[in-house]
PDB file of C-alpha atoms in Angstrom:
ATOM      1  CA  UNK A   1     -95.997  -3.381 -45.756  1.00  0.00           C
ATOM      2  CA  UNK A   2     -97.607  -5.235 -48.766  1.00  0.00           C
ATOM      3  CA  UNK A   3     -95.288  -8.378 -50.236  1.00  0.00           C
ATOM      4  CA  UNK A   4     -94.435  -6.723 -53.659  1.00  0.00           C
ATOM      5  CA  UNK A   5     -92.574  -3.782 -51.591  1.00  0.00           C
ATOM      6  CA  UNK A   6     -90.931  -6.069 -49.573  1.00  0.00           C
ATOM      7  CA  UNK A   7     -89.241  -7.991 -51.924  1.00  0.00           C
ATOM      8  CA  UNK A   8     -87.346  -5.227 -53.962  1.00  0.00           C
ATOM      9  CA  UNK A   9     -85.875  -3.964 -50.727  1.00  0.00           C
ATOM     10  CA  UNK A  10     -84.544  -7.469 -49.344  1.00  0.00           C
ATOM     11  CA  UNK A  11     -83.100  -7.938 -52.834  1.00  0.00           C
ATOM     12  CA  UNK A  12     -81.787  -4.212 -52.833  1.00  0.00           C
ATOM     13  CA  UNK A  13     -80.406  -4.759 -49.382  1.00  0.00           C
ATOM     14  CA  UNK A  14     -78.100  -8.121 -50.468  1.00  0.00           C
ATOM     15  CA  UNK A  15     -77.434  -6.651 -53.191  1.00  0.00           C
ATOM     16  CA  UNK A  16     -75.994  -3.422 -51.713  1.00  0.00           C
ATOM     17  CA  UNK A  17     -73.935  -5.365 -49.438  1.00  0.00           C
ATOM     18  CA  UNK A  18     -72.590  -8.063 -51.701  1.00  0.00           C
ATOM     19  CA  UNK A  19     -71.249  -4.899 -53.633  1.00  0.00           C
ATOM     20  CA  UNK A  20     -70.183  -3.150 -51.109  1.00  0.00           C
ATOM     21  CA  UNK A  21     -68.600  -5.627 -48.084  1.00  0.00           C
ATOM     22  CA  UNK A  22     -68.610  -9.061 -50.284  1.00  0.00           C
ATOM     23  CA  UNK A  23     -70.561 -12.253 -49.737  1.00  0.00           C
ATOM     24  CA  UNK A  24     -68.724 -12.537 -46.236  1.00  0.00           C
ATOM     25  CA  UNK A  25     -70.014  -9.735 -44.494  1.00  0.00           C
ATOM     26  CA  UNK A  26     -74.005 -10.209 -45.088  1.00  0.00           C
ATOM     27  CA  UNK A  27     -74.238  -9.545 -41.394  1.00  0.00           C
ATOM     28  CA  UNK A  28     -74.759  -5.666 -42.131  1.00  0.00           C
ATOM     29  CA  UNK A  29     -77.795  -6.901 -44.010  1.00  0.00           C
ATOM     30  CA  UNK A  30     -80.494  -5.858 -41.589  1.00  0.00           C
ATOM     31  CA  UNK A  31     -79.216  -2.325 -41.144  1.00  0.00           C
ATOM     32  CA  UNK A  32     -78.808  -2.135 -45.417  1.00  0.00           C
ATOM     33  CA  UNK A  33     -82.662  -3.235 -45.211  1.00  0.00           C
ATOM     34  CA  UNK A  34     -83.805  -0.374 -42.531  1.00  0.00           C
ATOM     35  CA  UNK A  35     -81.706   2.172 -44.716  1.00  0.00           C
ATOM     36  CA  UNK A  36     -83.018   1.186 -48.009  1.00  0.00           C
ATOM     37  CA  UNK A  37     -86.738   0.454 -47.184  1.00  0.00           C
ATOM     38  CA  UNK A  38     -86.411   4.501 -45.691  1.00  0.00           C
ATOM     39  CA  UNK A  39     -85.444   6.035 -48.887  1.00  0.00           C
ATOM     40  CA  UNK A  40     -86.784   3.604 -51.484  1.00  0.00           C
ATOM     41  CA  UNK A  41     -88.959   6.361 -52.777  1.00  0.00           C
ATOM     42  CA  UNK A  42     -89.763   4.851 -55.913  1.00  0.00           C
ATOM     43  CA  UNK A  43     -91.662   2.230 -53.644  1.00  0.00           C
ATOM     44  CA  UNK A  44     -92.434   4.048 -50.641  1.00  0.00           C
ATOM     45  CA  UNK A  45     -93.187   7.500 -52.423  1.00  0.00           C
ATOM     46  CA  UNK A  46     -94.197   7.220 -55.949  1.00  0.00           C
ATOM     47  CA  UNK A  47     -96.142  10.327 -56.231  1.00  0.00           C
ATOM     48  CA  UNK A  48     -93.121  12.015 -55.721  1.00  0.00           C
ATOM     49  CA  UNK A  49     -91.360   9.945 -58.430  1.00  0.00           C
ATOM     50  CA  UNK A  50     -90.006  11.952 -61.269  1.00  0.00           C
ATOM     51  CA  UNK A  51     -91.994  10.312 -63.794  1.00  0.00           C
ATOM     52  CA  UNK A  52     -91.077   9.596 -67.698  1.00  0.00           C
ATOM     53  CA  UNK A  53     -93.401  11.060 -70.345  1.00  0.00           C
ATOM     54  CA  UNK A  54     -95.497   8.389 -71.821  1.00  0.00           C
ATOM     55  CA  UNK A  55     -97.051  10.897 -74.615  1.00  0.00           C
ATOM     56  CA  UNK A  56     -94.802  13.831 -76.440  1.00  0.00           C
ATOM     57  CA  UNK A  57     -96.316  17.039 -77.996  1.00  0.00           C
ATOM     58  CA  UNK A  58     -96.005  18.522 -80.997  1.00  0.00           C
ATOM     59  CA  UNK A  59     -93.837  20.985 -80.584  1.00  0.00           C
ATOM     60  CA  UNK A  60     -91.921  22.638 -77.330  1.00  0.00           C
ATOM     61  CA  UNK A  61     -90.556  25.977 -77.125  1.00  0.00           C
ATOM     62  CA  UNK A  62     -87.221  24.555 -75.263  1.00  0.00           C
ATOM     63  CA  UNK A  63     -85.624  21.043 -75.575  1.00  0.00           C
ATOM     64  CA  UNK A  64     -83.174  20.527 -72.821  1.00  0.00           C
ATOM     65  CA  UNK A  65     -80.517  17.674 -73.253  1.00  0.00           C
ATOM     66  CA  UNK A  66     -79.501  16.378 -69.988  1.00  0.00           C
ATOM     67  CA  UNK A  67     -81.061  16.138 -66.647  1.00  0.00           C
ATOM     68  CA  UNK A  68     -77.703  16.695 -65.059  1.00  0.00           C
ATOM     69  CA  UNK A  69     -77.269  19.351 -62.605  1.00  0.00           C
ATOM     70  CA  UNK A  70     -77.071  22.161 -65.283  1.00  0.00           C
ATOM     71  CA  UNK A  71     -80.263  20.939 -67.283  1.00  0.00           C
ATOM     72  CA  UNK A  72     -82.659  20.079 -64.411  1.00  0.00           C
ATOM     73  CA  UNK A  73     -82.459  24.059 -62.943  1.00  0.00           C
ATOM     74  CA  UNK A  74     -82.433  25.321 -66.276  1.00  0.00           C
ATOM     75  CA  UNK A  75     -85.571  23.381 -67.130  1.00  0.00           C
ATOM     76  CA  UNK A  76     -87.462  24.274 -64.048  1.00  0.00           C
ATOM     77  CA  UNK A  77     -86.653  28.068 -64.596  1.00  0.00           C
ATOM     78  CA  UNK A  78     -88.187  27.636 -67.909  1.00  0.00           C
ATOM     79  CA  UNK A  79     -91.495  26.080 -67.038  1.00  0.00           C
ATOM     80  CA  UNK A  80     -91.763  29.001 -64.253  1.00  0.00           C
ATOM     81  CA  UNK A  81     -93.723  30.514 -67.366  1.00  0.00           C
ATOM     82  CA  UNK A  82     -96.724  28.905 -67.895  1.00  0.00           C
ATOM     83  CA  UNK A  83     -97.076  29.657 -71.494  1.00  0.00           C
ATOM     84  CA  UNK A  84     -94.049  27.691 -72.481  1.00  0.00           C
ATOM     85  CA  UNK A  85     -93.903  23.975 -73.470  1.00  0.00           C
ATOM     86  CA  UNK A  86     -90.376  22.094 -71.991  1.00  0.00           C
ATOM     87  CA  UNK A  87     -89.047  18.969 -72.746  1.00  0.00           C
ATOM     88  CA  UNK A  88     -86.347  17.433 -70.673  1.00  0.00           C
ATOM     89  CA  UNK A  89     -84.614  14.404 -72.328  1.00  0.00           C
ATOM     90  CA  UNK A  90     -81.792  12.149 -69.981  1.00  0.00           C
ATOM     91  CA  UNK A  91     -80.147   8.945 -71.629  1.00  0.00           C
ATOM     92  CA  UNK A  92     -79.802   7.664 -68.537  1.00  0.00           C
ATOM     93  CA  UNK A  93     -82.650   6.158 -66.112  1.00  0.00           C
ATOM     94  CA  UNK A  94     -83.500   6.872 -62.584  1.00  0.00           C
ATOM     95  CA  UNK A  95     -81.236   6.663 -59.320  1.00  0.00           C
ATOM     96  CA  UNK A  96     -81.176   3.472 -57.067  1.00  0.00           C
ATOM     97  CA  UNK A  97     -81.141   2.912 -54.043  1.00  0.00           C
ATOM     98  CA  UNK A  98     -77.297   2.683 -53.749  1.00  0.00           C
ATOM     99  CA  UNK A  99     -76.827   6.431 -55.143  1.00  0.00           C
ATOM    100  CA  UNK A 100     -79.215   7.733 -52.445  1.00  0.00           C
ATOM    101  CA  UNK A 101     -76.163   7.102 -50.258  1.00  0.00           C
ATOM    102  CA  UNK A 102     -73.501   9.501 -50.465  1.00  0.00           C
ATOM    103  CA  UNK A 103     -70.740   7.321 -49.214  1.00  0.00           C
ATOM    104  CA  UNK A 104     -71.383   4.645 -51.898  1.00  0.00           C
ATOM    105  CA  UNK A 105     -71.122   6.799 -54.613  1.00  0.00           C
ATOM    106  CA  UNK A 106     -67.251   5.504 -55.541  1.00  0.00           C
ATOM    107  CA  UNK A 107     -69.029   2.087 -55.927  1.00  0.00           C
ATOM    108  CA  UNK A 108     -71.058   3.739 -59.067  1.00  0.00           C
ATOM    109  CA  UNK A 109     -67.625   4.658 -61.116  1.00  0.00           C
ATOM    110  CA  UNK A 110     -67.715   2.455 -64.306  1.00  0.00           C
ATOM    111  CA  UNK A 111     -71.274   1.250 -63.306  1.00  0.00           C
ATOM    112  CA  UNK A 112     -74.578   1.825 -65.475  1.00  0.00           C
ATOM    113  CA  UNK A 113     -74.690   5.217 -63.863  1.00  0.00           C
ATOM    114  CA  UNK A 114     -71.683   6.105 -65.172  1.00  0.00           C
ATOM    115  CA  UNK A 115     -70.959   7.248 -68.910  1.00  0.00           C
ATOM    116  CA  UNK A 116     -67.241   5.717 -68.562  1.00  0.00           C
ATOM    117  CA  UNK A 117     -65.129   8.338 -70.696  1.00  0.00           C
ATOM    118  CA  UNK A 118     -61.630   8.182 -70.310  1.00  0.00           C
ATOM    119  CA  UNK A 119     -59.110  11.427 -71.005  1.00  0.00           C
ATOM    120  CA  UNK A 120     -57.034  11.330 -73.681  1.00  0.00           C
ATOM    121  CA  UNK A 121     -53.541  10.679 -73.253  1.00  0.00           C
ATOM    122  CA  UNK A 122     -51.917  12.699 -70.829  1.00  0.00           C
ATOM    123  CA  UNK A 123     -48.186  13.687 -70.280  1.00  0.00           C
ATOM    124  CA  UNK A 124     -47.973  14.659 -66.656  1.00  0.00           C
ATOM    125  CA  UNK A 125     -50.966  12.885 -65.459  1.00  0.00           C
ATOM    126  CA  UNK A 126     -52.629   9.484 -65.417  1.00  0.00           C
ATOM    127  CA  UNK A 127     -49.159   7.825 -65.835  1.00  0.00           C
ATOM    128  CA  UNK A 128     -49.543   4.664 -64.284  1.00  0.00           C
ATOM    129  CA  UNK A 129     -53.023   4.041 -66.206  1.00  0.00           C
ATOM    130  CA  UNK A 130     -53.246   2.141 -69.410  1.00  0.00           C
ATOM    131  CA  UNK A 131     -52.128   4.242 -71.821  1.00  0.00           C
ATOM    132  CA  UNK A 132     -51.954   7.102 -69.896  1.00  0.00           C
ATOM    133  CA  UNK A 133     -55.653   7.838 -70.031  1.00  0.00           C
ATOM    134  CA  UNK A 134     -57.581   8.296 -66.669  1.00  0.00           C
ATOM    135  CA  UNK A 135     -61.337   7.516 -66.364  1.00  0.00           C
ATOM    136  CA  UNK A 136     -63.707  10.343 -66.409  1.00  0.00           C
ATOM    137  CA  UNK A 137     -66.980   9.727 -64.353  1.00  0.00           C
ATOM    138  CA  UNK A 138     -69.602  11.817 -65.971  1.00  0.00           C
ATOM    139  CA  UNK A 139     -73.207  10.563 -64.577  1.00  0.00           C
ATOM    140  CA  UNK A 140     -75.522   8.899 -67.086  1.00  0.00           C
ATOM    141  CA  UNK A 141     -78.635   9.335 -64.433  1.00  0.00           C
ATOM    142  CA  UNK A 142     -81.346  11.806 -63.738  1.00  0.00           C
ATOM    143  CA  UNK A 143     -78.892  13.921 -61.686  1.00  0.00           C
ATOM    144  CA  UNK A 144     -76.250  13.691 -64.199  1.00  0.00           C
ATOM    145  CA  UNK A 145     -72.707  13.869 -62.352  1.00  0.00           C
ATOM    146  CA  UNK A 146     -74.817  15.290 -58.984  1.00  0.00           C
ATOM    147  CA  UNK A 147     -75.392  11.908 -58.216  1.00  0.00           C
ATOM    148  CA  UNK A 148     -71.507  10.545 -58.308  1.00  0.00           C
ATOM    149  CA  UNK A 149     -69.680  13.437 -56.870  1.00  0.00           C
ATOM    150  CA  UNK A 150     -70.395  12.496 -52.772  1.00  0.00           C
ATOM    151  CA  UNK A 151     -72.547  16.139 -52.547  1.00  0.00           C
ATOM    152  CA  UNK A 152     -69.694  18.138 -52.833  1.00  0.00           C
ATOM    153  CA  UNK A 153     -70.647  21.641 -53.832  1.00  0.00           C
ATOM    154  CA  UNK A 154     -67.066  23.097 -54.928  1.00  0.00           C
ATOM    155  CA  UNK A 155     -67.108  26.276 -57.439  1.00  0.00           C
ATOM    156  CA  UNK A 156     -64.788  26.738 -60.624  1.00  0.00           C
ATOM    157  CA  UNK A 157     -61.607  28.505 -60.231  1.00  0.00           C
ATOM    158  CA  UNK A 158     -61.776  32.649 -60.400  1.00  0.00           C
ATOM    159  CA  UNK A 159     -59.111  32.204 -63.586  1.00  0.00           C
ATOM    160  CA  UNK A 160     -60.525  29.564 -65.372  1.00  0.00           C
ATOM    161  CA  UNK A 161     -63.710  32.001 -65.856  1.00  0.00           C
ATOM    162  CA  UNK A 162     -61.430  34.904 -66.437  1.00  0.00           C
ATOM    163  CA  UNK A 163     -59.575  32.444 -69.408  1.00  0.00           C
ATOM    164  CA  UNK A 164     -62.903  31.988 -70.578  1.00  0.00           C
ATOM    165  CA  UNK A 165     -63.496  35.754 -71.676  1.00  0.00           C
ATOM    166  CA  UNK A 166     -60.135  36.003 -72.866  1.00  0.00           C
ATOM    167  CA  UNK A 167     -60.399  33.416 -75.362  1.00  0.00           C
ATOM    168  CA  UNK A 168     -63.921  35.532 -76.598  1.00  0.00           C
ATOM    169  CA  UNK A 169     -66.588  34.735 -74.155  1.00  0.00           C
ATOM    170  CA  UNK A 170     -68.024  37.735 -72.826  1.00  0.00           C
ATOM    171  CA  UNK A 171     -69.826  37.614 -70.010  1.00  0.00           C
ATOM    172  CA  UNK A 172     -68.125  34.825 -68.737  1.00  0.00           C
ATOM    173  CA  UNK A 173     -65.343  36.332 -66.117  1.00  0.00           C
ATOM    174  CA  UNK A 174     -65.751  35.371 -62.281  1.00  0.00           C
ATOM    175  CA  UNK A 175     -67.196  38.327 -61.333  1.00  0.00           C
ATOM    176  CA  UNK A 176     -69.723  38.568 -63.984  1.00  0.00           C
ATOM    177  CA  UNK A 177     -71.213  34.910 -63.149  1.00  0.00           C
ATOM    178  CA  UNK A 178     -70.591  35.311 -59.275  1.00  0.00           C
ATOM    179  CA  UNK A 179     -74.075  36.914 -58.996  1.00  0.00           C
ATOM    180  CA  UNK A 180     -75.694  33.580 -60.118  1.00  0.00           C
ATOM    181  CA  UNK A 181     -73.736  31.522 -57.976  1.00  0.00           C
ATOM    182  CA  UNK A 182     -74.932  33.532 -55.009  1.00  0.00           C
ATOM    183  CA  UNK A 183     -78.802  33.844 -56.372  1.00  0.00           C
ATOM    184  CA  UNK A 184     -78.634  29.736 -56.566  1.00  0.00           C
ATOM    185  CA  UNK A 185     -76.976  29.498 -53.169  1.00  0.00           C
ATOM    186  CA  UNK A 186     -78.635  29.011 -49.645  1.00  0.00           C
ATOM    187  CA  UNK A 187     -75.359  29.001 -47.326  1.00  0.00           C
ATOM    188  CA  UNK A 188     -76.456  27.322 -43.799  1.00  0.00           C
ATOM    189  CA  UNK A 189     -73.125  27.800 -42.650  1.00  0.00           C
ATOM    190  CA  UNK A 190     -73.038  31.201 -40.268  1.00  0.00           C
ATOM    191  CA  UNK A 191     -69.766  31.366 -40.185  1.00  0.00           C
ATOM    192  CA  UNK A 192     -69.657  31.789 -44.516  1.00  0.00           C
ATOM    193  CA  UNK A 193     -73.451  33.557 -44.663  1.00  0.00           C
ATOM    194  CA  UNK A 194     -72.116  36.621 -43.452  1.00  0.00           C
ATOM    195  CA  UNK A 195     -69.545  37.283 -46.302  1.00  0.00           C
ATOM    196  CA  UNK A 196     -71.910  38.421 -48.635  1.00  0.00           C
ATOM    197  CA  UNK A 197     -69.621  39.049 -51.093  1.00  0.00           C
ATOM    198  CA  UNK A 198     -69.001  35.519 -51.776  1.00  0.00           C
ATOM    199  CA  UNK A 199     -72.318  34.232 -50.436  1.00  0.00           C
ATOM    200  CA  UNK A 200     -75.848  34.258 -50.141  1.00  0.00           C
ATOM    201  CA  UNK A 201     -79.253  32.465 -48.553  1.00  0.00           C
ATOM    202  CA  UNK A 202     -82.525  32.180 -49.957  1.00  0.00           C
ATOM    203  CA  UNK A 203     -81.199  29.829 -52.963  1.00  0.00           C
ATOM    204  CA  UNK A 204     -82.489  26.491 -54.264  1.00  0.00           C
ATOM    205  CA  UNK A 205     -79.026  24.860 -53.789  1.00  0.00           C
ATOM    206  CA  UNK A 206     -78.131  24.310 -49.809  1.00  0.00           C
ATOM    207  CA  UNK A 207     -74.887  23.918 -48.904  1.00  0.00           C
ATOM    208  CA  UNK A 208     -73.630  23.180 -45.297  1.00  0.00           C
ATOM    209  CA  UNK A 209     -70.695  21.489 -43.677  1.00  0.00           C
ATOM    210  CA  UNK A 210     -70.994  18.037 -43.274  1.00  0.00           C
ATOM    211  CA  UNK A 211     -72.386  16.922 -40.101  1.00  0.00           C
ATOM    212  CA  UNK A 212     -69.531  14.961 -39.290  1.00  0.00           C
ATOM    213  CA  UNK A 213     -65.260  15.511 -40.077  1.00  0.00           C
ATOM    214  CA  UNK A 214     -62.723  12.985 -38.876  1.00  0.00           C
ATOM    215  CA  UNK A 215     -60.152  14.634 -36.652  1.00  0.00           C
ATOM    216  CA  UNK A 216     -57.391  14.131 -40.285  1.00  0.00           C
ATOM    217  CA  UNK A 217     -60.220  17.079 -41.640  1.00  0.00           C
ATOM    218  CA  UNK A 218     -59.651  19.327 -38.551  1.00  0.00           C
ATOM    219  CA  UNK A 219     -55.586  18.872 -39.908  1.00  0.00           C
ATOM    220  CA  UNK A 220     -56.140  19.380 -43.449  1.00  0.00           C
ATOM    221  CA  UNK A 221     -57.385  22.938 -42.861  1.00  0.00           C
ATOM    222  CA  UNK A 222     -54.162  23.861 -39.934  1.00  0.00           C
ATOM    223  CA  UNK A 223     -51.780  22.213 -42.405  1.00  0.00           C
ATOM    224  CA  UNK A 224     -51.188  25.057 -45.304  1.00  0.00           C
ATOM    225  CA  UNK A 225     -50.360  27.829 -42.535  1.00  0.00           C
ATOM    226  CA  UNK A 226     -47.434  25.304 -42.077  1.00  0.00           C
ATOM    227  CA  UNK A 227     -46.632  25.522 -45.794  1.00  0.00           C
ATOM    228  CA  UNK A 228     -46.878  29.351 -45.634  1.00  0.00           C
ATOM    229  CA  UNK A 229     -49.842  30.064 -47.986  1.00  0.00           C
ATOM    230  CA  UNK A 230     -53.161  32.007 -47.081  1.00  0.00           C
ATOM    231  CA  UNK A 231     -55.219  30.099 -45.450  1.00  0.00           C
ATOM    232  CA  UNK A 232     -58.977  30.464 -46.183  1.00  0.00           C
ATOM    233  CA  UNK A 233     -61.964  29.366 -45.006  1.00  0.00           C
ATOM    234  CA  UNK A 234     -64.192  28.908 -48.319  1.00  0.00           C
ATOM    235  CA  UNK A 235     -62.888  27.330 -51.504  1.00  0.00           C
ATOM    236  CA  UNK A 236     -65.746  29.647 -53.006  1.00  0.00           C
ATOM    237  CA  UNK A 237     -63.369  32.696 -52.017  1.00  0.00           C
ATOM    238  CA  UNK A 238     -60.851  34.933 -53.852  1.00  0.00           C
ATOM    239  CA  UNK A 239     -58.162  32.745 -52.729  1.00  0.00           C
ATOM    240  CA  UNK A 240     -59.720  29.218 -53.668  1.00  0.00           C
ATOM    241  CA  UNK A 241     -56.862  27.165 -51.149  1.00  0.00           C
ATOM    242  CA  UNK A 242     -58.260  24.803 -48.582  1.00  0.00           C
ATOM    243  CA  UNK A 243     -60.063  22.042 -48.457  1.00  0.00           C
ATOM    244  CA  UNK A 244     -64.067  21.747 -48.945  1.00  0.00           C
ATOM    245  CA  UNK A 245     -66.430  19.930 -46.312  1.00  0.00           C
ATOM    246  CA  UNK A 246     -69.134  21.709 -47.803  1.00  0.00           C
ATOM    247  CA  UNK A 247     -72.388  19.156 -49.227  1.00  0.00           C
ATOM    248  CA  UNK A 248     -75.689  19.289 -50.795  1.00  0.00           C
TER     249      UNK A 248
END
């Protein structure tokens, strides 16, 4: 491995664990470096480096603001026409290696990754905050929000959509979108896959359990049959009432 690859991992690897553990715990160092160095793409892999455009056009038929979830897949099903010109503009830069990591991502709230919005003031919420305003992480990254949200893949409730169309949307109730939810969606969970009413394979967006639930998980989903309420399996259901374990 050349010197000037080294070096940005070592640094990434302290830095990682000062962050994470404090200046105490450097011990963990060695495994930080072995899990950086592996997906340090922007070293290791730069071909496969989204790369920033160092010459506009002209003109483009589309400009899409934000490379959030949303605006990357809406971008890439525009350029699947080759006659069209797209530009993709993000504010914010590229990952790092800390959001590579799932289970750092609560490190990145109120970090350069992070727009930092706060609600406004709320009655029944966010009471012990100052001034009753909670923080609202919103990613400022290629990835947009993707990147903070620890790969959960959780779907909007069946009655917000429905509100939607009654304040004037058309087109906007659950079932109407549900079709695009299921064309984006490759469930690798058998046990969901088969309910194709509510789900579908073949998608550019996997979703699967996590490899690995604490035994608390395995209570979370016995404990609303103890509170007498349906009990279902998928948050992406009718009845949207258990807990998710699904990532991306």
């Amino acid at each position: 491995m050349a010197i000037h690859l080294v070096l940005p991992v070592v640094a990434s690897a302290m830095k990682t664990a000062i962050a994470v553990l404090g200046i105490g715990k450097l011990a963990i160092i060695p495994f930080l470096f072995a899990s950086i160095a592996y997906f340090h793409y922007d070293q290791f892999d730069p071909e496969n480096r989204i790369l920033d455009v160092k010459q506009l056009l002209p003109s483009y038929d589309f400009i899409v603001v934000g490379a959030g979830s949303a605006g990357s897949v809406v971008a890439n099903r525009l350029t699947e026409n080759p006659n069209w010109n797209v530009l993709l503009i993000e504010a914010g830069g590229h990952e790092n290696e800390i959001t590579d990591v799932p289970i750092l991502s609560l490190y990145l709230h109120k970090s350069k990754v992070d727009w930092g919005y706060k609600t406004e003031p709320q009655n029944t919420a966010c009471q012990a905050m100052i001034e009753k305003r909670c923080s609202w992480t919103r990613g400022k990254v290629l990835g947009g929000s993707s990147v903070l949200n620890t790969m959960l893949y959780v779907r909007g409730n069946k009655r917000d959509f429905d509100h939607w169309v009654e304040q004037g949307n058309p087109g906007w109730s659950y079932e109407e979108v549900l079709p695009y939810f299921k064309k984006s969606e490759d469930q690798r969970n058998p046990y969901l896959a088969r309910n194709t009413k509510y789900h579908a394979t073949g998608g550019y967006q996997t979703v699967q359990d996590s490899p690995y639930n604490t035994p608390l998980a395995q209570r979370s989903f016995k404990q609303p049959k103890k509170w007498d309420t349906t009990s279902g399996i998928s948050t992406e259901r009718s009845k949207q009432d258990s807990p998710s374990t699904s990532s991306q």
